[in-house]
Tab-separated table of C-alpha atoms in Angstrom:
chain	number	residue	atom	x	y	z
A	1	UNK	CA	-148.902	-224.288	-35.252
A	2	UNK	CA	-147.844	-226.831	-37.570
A	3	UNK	CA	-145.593	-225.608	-40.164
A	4	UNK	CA	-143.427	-227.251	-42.416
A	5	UNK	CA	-139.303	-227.463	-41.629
A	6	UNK	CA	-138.231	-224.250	-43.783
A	7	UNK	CA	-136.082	-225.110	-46.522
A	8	UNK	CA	-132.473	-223.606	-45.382
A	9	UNK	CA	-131.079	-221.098	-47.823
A	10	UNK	CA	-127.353	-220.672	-46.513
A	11	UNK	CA	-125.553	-221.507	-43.419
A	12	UNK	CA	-126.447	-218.813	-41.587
A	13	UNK	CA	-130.412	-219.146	-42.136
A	14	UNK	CA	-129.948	-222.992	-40.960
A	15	UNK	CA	-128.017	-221.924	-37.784
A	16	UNK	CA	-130.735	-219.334	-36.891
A	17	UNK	CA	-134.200	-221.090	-37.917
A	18	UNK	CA	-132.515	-224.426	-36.916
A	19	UNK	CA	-131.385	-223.910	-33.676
A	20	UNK	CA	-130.667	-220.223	-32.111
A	21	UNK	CA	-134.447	-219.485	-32.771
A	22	UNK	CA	-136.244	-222.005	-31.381
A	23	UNK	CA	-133.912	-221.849	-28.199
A	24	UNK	CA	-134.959	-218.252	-28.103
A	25	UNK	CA	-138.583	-219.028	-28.629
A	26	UNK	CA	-138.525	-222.068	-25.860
A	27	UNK	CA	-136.630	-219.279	-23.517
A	28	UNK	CA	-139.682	-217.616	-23.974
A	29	UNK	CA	-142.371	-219.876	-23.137
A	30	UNK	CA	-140.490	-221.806	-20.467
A	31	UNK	CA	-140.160	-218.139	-18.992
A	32	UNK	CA	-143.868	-217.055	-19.480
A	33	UNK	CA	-142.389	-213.360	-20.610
A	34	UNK	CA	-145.047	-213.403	-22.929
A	35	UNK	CA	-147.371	-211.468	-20.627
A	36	UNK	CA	-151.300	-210.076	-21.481
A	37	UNK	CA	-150.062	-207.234	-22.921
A	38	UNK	CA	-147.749	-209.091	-25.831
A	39	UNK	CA	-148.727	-211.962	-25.844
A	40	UNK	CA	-149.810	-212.318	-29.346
A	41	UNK	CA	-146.185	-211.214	-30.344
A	42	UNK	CA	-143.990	-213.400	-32.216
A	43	UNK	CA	-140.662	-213.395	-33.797
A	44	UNK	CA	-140.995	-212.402	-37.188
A	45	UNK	CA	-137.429	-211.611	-38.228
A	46	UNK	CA	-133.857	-211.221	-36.993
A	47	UNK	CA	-130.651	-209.492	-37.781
A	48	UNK	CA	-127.052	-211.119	-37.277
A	49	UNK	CA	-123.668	-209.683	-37.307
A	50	UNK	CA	-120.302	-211.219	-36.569
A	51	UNK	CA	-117.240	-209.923	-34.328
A	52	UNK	CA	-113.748	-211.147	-34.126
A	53	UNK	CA	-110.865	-209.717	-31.864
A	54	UNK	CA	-107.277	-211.338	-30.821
A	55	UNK	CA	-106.614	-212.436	-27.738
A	56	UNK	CA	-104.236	-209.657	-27.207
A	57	UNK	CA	-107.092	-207.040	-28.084
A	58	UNK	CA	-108.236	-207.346	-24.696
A	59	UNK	CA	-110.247	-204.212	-23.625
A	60	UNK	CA	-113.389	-205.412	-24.143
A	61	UNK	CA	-116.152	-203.615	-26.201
A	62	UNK	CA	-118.280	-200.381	-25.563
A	63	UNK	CA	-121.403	-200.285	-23.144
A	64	UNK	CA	-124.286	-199.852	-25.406
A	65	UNK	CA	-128.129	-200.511	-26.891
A	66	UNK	CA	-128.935	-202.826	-29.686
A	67	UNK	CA	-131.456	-200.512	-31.387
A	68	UNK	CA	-133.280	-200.065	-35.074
A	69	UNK	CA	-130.580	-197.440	-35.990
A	70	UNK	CA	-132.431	-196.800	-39.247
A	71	UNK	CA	-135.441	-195.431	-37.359
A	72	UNK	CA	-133.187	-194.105	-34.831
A	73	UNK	CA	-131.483	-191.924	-37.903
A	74	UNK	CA	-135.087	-191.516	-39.307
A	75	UNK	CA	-137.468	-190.344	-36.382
A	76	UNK	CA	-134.894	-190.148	-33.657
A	77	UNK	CA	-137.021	-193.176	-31.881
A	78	UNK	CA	-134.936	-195.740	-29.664
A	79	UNK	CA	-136.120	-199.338	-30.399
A	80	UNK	CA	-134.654	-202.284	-29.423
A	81	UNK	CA	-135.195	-206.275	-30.371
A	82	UNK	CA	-137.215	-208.652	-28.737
A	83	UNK	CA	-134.109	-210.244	-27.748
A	84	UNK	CA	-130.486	-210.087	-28.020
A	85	UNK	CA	-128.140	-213.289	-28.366
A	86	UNK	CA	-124.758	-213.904	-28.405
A	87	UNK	CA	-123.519	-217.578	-30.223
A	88	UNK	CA	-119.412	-217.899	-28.617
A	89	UNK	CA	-117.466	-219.943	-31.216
A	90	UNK	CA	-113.803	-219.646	-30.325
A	91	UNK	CA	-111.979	-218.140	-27.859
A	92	UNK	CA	-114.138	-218.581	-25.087
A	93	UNK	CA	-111.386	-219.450	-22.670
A	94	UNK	CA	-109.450	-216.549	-23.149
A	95	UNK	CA	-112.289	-214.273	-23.682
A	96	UNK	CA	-113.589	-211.479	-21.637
A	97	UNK	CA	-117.261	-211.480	-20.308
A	98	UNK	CA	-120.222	-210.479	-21.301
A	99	UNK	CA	-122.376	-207.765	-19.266
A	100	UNK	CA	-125.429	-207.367	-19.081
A	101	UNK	CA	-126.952	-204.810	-16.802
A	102	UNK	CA	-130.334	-203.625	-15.903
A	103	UNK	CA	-131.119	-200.496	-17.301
A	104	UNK	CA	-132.897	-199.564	-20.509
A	105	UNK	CA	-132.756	-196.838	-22.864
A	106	UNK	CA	-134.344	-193.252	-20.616
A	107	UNK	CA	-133.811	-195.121	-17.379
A	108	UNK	CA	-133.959	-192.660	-14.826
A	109	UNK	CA	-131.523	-193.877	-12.947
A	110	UNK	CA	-128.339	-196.513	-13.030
A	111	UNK	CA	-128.177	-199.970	-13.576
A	112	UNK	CA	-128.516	-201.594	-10.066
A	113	UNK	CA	-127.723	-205.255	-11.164
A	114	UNK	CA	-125.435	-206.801	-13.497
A	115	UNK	CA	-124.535	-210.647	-14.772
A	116	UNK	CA	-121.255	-211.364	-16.113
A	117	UNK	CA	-121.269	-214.274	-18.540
A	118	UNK	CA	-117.813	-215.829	-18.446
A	119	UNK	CA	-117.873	-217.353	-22.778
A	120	UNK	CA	-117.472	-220.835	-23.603
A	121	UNK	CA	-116.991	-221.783	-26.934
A	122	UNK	CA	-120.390	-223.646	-28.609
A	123	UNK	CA	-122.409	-221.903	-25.597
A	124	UNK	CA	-125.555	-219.457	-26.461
A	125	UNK	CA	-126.449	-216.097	-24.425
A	126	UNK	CA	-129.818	-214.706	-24.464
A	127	UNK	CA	-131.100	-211.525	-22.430
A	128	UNK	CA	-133.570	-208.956	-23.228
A	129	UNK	CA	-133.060	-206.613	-26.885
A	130	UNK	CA	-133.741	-203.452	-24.474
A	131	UNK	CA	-130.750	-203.938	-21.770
A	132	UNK	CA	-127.394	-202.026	-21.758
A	133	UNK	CA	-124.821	-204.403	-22.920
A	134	UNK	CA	-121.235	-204.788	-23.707
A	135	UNK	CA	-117.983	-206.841	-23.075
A	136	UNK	CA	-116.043	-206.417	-19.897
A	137	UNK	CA	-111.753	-206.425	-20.292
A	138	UNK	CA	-109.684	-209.357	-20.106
A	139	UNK	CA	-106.233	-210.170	-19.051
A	140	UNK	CA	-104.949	-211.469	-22.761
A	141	UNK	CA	-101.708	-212.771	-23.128
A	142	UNK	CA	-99.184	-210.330	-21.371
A	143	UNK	CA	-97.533	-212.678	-18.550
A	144	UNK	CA	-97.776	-211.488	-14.750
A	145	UNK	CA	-93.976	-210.687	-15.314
A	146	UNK	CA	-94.338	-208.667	-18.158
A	147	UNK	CA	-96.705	-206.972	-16.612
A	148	UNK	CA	-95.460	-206.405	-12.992
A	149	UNK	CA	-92.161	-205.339	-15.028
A	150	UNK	CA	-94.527	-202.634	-17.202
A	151	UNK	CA	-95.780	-201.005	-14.361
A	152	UNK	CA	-92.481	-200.521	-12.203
A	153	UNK	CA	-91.316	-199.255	-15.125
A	154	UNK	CA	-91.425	-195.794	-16.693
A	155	UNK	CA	-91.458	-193.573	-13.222
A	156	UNK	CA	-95.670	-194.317	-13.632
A	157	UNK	CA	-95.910	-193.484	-17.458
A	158	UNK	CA	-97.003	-195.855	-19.651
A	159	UNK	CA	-94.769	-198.296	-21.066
A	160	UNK	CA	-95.806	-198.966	-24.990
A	161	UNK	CA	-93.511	-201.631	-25.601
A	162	UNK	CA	-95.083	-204.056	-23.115
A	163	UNK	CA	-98.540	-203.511	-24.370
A	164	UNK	CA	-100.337	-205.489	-26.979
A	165	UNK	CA	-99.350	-204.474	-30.525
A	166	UNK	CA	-103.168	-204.127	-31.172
A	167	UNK	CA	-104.054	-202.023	-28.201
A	168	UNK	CA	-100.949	-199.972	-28.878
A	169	UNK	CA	-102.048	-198.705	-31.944
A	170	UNK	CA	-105.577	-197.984	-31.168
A	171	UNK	CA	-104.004	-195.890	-27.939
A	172	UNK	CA	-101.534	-194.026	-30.154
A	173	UNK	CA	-104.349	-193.480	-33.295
A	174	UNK	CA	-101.262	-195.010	-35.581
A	175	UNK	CA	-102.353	-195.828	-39.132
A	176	UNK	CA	-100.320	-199.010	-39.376
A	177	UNK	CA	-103.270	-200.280	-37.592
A	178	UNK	CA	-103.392	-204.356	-38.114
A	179	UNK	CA	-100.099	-204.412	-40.045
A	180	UNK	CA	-98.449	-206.478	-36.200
A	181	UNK	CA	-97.963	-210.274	-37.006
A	182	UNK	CA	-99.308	-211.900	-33.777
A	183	UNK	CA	-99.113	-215.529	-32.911
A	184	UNK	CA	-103.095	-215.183	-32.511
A	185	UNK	CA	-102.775	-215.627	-36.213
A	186	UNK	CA	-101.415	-218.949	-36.343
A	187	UNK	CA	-104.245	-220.398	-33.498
A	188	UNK	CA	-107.702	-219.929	-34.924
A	189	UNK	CA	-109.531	-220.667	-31.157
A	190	UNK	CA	-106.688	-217.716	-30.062
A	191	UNK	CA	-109.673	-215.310	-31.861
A	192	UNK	CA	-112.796	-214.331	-29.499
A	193	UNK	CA	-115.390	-215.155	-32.138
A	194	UNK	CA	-118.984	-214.413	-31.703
A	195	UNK	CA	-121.755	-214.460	-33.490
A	196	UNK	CA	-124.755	-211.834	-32.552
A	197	UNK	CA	-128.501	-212.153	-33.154
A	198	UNK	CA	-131.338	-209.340	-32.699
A	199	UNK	CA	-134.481	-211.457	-33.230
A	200	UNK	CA	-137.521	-208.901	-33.696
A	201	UNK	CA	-141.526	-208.881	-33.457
A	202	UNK	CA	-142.116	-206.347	-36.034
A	203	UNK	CA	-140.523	-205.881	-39.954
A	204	UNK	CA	-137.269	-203.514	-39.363
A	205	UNK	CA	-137.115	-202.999	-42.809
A	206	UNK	CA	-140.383	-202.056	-43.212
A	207	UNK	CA	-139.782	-198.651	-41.792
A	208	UNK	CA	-136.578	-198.076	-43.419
A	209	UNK	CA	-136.069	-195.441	-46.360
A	210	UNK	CA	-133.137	-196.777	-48.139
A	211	UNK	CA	-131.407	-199.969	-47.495
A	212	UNK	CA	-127.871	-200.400	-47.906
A	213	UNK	CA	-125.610	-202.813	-48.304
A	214	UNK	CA	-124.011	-203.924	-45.391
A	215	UNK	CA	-125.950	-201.369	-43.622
A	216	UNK	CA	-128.405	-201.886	-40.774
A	217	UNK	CA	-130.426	-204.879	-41.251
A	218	UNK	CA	-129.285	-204.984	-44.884
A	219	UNK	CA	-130.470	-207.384	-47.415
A	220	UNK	CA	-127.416	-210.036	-48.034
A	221	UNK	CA	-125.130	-209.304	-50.828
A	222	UNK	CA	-125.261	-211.184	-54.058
A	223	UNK	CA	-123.382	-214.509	-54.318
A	224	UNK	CA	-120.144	-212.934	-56.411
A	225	UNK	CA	-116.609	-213.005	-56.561
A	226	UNK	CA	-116.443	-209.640	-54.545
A	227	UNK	CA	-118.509	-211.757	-51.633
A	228	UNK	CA	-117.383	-214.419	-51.742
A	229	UNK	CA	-118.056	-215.366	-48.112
A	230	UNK	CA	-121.843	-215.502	-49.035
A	231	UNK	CA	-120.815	-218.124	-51.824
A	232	UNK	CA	-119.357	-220.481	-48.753
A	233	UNK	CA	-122.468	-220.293	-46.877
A	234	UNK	CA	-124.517	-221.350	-49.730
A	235	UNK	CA	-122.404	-224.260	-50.643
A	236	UNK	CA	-124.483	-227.822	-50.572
A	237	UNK	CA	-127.808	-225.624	-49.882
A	238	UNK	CA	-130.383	-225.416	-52.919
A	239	UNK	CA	-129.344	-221.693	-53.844
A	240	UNK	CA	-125.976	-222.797	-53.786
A	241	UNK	CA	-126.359	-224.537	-56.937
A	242	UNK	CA	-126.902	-227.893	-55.597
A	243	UNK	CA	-130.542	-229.009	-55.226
A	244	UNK	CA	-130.088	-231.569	-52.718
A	245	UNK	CA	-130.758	-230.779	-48.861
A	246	UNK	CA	-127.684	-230.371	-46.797
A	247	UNK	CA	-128.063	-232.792	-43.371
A	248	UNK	CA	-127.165	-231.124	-40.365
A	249	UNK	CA	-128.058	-232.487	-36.847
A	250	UNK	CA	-131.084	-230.334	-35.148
A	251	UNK	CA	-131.462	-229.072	-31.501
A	252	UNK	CA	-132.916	-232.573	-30.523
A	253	UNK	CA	-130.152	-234.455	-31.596
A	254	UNK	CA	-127.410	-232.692	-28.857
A	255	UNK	CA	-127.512	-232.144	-25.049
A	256	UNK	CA	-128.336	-228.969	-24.237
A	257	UNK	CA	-127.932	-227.637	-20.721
A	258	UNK	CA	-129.287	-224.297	-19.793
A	259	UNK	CA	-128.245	-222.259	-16.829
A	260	UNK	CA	-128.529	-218.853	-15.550
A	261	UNK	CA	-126.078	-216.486	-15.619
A	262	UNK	CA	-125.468	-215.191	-12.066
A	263	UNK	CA	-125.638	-212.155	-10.895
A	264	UNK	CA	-124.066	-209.295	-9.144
A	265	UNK	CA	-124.834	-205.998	-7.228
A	266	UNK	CA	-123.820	-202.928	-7.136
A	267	UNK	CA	-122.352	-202.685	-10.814
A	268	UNK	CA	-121.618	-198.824	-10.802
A	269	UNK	CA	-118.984	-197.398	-8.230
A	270	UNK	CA	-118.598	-193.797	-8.138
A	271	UNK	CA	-115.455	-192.156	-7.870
A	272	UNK	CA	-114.421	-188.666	-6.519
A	273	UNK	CA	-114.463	-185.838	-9.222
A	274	UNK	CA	-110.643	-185.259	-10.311
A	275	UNK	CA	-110.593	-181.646	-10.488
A	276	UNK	CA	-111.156	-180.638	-6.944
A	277	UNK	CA	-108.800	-181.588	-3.777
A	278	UNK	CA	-110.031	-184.538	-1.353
A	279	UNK	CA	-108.209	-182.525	1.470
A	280	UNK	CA	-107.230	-179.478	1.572
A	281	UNK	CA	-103.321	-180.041	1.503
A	282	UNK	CA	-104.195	-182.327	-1.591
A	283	UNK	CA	-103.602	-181.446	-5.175
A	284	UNK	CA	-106.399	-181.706	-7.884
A	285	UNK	CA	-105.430	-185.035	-9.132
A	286	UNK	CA	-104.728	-184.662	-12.827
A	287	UNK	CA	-108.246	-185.805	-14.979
A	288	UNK	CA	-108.781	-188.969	-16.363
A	289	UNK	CA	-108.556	-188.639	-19.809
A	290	UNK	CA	-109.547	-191.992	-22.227
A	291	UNK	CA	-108.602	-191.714	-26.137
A	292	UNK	CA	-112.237	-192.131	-27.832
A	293	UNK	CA	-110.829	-194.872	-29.691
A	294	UNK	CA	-110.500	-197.081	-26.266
A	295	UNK	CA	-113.127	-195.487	-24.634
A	296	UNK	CA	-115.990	-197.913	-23.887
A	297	UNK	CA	-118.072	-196.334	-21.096
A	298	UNK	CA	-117.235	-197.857	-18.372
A	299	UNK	CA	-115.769	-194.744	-16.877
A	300	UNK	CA	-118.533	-192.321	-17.626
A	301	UNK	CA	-120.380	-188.828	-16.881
A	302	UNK	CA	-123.901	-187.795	-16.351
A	303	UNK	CA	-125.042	-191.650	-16.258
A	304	UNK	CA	-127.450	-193.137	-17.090
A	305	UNK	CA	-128.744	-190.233	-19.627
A	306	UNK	CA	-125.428	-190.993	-20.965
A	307	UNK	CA	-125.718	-194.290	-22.484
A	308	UNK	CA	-129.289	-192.872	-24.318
A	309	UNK	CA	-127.167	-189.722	-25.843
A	310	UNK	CA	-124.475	-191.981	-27.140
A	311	UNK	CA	-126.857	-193.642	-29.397
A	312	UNK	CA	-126.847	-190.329	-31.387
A	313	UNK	CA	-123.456	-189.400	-31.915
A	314	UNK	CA	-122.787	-190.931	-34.536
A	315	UNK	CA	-125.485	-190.277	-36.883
A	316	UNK	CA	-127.759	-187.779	-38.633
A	317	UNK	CA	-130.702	-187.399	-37.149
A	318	UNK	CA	-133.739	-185.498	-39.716
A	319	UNK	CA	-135.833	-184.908	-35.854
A	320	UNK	CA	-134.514	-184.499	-32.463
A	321	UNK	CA	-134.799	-186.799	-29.768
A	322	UNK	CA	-138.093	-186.199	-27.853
A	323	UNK	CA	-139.254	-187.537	-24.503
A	324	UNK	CA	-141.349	-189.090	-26.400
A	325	UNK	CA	-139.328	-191.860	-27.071
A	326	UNK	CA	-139.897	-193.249	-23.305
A	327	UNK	CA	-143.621	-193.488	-23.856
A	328	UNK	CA	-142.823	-195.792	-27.169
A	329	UNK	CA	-140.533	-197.863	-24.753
A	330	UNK	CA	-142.932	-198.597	-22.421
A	331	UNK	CA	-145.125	-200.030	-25.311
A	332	UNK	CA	-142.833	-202.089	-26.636
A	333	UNK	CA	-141.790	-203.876	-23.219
């Protein structure tokens, strides 16, 4: 199709429409995973979000679905994006991986391959929107002595003083939560910061009853003094107030190397239950008990319908979840 370059609103829209999309959309084609069945599909919209964690925050973040959570709340259907994609911008080197696994939402059974995706800052992920997904652990900054030192110590209980103020307080639920000076504030690249694109073949918010600000796929806030964020990504762009087009390299103008990710098997490992002996002259070995807080599945029970149910726990659902759901899957893959 010939089309006209799109006149960039913001920042963001120039990042996405200038280069994360058509990476996505040559990932496609280069792949052929436009198959009989969708192949008339096209990306039609997206939805970004940002996360940013210190260094020392290093337990990664929760095994999970990207999914339409408005229609989720709405109809209790499980959809997911076209594609998922993850833009690294700093940290990378001190960052814990990425992992993606195999298994989709009302997989019968448990992921049976995994790739781990070691960041890099100004590096782009892309997998499928329907894969279970999260961000393993990482070391941080606690030196080998410091830690060799925590775990001798304390007869085997935990030592809080030689954790990570950050992971301290999200262990111990205290409400001075972010209040701990770190040096991570004085290093900007000492910050894992990523920035997360769904891109979707069908309207999201067409299907939504209400959309809120800063909700799910919700509309971007006004350019105000209370957002003020959305003001800096407008500056030198036409609804910034200045009519003249910013200049900003495109995808053709940089080497860009694509490899792909590699891969590992098995992913799951199970482990013997807790509450009943291994021998009989053992003692039930006390249960493993994570604080929800820090718990990001990757000790779980009843997997995989686990990883499905989580998806509704935290939300108000007007119909229950149906079987159903599986059948819409399929349809959409």
């Amino acid at each position: 199709k010939n089309k006209e370059p799109p006149s960039h609103e913001n920042l963001i829209y120039e990042i996405i429409e200038g280069h994360l999309r058509p990476l996505v959309e040559a990932h496609i084609a280069k792949h052929n995973h436009q198959s009989s069945e969708n192949q008339n599909l096209e990306i039609c919209g997206y939805e970004w979000w940002v996360h940013t964690r210190p260094r020392g925050a290093n337990l990664g973040h929760n095994l999970h679905f990207d999914t339409d959570e408005a229609l989720l709340s709405q109809q209790a259907k499980v959809t997911h994006p076209w594609y998922s994609s993850v833009l690294y911008l700093t940290g990378g080197s001190h960052a814990g991986p990425t992992l993606v696994l195999d298994q989709i939402p009302h997989a019968t059974k448990v992921a049976s391959r995994g790739w781990s995706n070691t960041p890099q800052n100004n590096s782009f992920l892309i997998f499928p929107g329907n894969m279970l997904h999260g961000v393993l652990p990482c070391r941080g900054d606690v030196d080998n002595d410091e830690r060799a030192q925590a775990a001798a110590s304390g007869d085997g209980e935990r030592n809080c003083d030689s954790l990570p103020p950050q992971i301290q307080d999200l262990w111990e639920g205290s409400e001075t939560q972010g209040t701990h000076k770190t040096k991570t504030e004085e290093d900007p690249d000492a910050h894992r910061l990523t920035f997360m694109v769904g891109f979707w073949c069908r309207r999201v918010p067409d299907q939504m009853k209400e959309q809120k600000l800063y909700g799910p796929c919700g509309a971007l806030p006004p350019a105000t003094d209370e957002h003020s964020w959305v003001q800096d990504i407008q500056k030198g762009y036409p609804s910034g107030g200045n009519q003249s087009q910013k200049s900003v390299p495109t995808n053709s103008q940089y080497l860009l190397v694509a490899h792909t990710v590699p891969s590992m098997s098995p992913v799951w490992q199970d482990i013997a239950r807790t509450d009943t002996p291994i021998d009989a002259a053992d003692e039930p070995a006390p249960a493993l008990e994570i604080p929800h807080a820090i718990d990001h599945r990757f000790f779980v029970n009843g997997a995989p319908d686990c990883f499905t149910a989580s998806l509704f726990e935290d939300i108000e659902c007007s119909v229950k979840p149906s079987d159903n759901n599986e059948d819409a899957d399929k349809k959409r893959e």
